[in-house]
PDB file of C-alpha atoms in Angstrom:
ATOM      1  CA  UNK K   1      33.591 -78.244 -50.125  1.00  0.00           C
ATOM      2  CA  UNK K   2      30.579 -76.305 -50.164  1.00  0.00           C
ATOM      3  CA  UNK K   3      31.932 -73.574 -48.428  1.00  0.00           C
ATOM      4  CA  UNK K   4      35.165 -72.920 -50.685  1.00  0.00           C
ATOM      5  CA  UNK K   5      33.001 -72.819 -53.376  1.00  0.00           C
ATOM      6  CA  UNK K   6      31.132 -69.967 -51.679  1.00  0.00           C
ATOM      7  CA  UNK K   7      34.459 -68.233 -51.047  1.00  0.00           C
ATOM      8  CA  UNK K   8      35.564 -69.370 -54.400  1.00  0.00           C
ATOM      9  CA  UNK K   9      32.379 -67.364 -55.627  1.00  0.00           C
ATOM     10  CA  UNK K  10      32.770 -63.919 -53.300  1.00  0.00           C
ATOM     11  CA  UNK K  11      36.498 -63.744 -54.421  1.00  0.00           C
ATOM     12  CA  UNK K  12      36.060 -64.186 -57.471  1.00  0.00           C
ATOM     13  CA  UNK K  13      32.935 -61.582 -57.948  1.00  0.00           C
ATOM     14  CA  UNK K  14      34.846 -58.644 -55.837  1.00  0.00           C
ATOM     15  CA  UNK K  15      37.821 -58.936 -58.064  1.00  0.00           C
ATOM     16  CA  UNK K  16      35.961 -58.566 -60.961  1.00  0.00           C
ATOM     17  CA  UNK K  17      33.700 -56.318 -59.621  1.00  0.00           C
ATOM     18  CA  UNK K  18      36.845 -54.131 -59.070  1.00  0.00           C
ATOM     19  CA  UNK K  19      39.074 -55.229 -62.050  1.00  0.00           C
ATOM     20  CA  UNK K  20      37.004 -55.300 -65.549  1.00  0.00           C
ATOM     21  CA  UNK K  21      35.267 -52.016 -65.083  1.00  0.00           C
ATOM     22  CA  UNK K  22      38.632 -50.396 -65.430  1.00  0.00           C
ATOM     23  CA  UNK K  23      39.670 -53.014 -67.811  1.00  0.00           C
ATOM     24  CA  UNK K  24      36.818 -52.432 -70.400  1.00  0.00           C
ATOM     25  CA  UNK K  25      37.190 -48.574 -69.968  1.00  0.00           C
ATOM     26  CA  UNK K  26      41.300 -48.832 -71.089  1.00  0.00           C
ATOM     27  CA  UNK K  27      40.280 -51.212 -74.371  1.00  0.00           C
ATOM     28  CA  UNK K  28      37.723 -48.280 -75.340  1.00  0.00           C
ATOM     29  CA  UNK K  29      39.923 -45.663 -74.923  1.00  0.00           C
ATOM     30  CA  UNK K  30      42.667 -47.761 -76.254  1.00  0.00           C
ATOM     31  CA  UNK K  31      40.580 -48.054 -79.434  1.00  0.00           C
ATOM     32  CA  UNK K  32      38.032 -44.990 -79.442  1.00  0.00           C
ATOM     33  CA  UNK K  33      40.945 -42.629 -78.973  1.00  0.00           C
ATOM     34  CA  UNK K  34      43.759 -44.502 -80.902  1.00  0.00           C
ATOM     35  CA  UNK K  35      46.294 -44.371 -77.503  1.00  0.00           C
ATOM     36  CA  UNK K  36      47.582 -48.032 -77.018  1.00  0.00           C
ATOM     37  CA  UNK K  37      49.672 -46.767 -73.661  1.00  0.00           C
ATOM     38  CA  UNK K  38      46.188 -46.524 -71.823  1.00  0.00           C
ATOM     39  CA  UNK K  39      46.430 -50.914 -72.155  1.00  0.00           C
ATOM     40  CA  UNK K  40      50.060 -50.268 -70.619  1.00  0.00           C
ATOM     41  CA  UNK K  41      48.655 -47.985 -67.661  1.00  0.00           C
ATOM     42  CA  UNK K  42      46.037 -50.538 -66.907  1.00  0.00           C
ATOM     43  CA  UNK K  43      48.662 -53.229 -66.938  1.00  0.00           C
ATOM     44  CA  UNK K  44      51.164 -51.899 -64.707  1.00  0.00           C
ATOM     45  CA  UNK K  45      48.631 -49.723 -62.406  1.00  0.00           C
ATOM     46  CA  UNK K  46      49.838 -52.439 -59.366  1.00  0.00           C
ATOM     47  CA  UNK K  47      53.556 -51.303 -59.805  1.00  0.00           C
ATOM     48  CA  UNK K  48      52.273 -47.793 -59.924  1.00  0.00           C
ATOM     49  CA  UNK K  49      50.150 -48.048 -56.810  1.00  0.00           C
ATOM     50  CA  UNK K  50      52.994 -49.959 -54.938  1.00  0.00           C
ATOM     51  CA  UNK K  51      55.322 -46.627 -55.325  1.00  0.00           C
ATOM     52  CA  UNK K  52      53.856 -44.803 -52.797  1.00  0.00           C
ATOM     53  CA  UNK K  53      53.944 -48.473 -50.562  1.00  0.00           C
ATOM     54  CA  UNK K  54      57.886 -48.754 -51.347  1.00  0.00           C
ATOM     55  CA  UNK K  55      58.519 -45.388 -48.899  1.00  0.00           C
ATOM     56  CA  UNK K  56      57.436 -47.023 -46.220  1.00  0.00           C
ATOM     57  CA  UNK K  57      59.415 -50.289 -46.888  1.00  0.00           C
ATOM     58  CA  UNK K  58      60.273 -52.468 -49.606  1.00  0.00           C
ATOM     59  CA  UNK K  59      58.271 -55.422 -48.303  1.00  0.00           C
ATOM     60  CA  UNK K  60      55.178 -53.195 -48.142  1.00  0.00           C
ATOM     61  CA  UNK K  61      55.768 -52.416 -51.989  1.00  0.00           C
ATOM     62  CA  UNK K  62      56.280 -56.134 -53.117  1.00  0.00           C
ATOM     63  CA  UNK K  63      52.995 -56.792 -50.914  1.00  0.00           C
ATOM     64  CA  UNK K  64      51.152 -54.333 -52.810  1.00  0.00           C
ATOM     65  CA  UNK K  65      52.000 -55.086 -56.382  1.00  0.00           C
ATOM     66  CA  UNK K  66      51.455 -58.431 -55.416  1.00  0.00           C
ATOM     67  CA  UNK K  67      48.270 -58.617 -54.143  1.00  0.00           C
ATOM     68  CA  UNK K  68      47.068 -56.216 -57.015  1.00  0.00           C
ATOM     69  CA  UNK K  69      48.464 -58.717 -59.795  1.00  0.00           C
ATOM     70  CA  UNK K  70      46.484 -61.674 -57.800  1.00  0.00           C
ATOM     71  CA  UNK K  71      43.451 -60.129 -58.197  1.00  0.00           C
ATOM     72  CA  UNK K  72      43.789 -59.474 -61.545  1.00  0.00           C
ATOM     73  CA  UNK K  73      44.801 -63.454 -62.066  1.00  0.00           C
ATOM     74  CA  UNK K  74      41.812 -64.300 -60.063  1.00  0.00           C
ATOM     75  CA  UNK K  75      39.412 -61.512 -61.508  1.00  0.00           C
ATOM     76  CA  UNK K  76      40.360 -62.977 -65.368  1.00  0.00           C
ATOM     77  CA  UNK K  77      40.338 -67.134 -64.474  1.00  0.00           C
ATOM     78  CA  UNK K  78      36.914 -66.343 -62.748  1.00  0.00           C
ATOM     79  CA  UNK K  79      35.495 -65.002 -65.675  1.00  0.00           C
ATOM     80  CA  UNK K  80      36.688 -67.460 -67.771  1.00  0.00           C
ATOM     81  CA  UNK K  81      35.494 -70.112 -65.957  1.00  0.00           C
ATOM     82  CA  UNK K  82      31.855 -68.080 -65.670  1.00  0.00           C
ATOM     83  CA  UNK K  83      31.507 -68.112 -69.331  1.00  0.00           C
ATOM     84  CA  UNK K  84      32.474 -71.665 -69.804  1.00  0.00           C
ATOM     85  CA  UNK K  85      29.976 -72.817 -66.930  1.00  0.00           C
ATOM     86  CA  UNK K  86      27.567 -70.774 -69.145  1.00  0.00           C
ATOM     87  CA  UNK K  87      28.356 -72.153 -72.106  1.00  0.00           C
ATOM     88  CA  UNK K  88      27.709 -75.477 -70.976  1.00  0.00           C
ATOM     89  CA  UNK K  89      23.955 -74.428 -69.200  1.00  0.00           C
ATOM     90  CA  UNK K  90      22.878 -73.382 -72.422  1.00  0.00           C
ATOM     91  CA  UNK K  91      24.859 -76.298 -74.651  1.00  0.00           C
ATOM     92  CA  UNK K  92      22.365 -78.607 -72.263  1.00  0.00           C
ATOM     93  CA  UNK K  93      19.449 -75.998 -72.186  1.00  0.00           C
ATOM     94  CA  UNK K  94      19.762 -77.090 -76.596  1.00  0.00           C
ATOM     95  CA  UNK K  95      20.407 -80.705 -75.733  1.00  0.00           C
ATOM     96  CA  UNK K  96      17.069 -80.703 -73.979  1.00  0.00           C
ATOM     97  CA  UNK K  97      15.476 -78.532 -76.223  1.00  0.00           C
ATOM     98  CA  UNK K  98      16.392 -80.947 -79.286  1.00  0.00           C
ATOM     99  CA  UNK K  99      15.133 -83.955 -77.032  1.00  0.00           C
ATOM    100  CA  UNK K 100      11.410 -82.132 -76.323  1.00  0.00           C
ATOM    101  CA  UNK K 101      10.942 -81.433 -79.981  1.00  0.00           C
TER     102      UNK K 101
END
């Protein structure tokens, strides 16, 4: 068990390592330069990067575009489940803090 949640952990980091830097620069120049299509590029960058796949064979394309939309999935659970783990370190960090006072 130990070791999924190891693997669990590397996954998890180099999809977000690789997803939410591109994903926080398309929400500020969503917003800072009042163009809503740069959300829409970010969103379907997998089907644009599994064109170039789908010459070589359709399979190849659908293998792309998939794998890119996994790590998205993966990139955006992870983090959610981050910040709830954190949120419940520092909901008993006050629990404990409450208790010494």
């Amino acid at each position: 068990m130990k070791i999924l949640q190891i693997i669990w952990h590397i996954v998890g980091i180099a999809c977000s390592a690789m997803i939410l830097p591109s994903f926080v620069t398309s929400i500020t120049e969503a917003i800072l330069r009042l163009q809503p299509q740069r959300m829409v590029i970010f969103f379907i960058y997998p089907l644009m990067s599994a064109s170039p796949a789908a010459k070589i064979s359709n399979a190849q394309a659908i293998i792309t575009a998939g794998i890119g939309y996994l790590m998205y999935i993966i990139a955006f659970i992870y983090v959610f489940w981050l910040i709830r783990k954190i949120m419940g370190w520092h909901k008993k960090a006050k629990q404990l803090d409450q208790q010494s006072n």
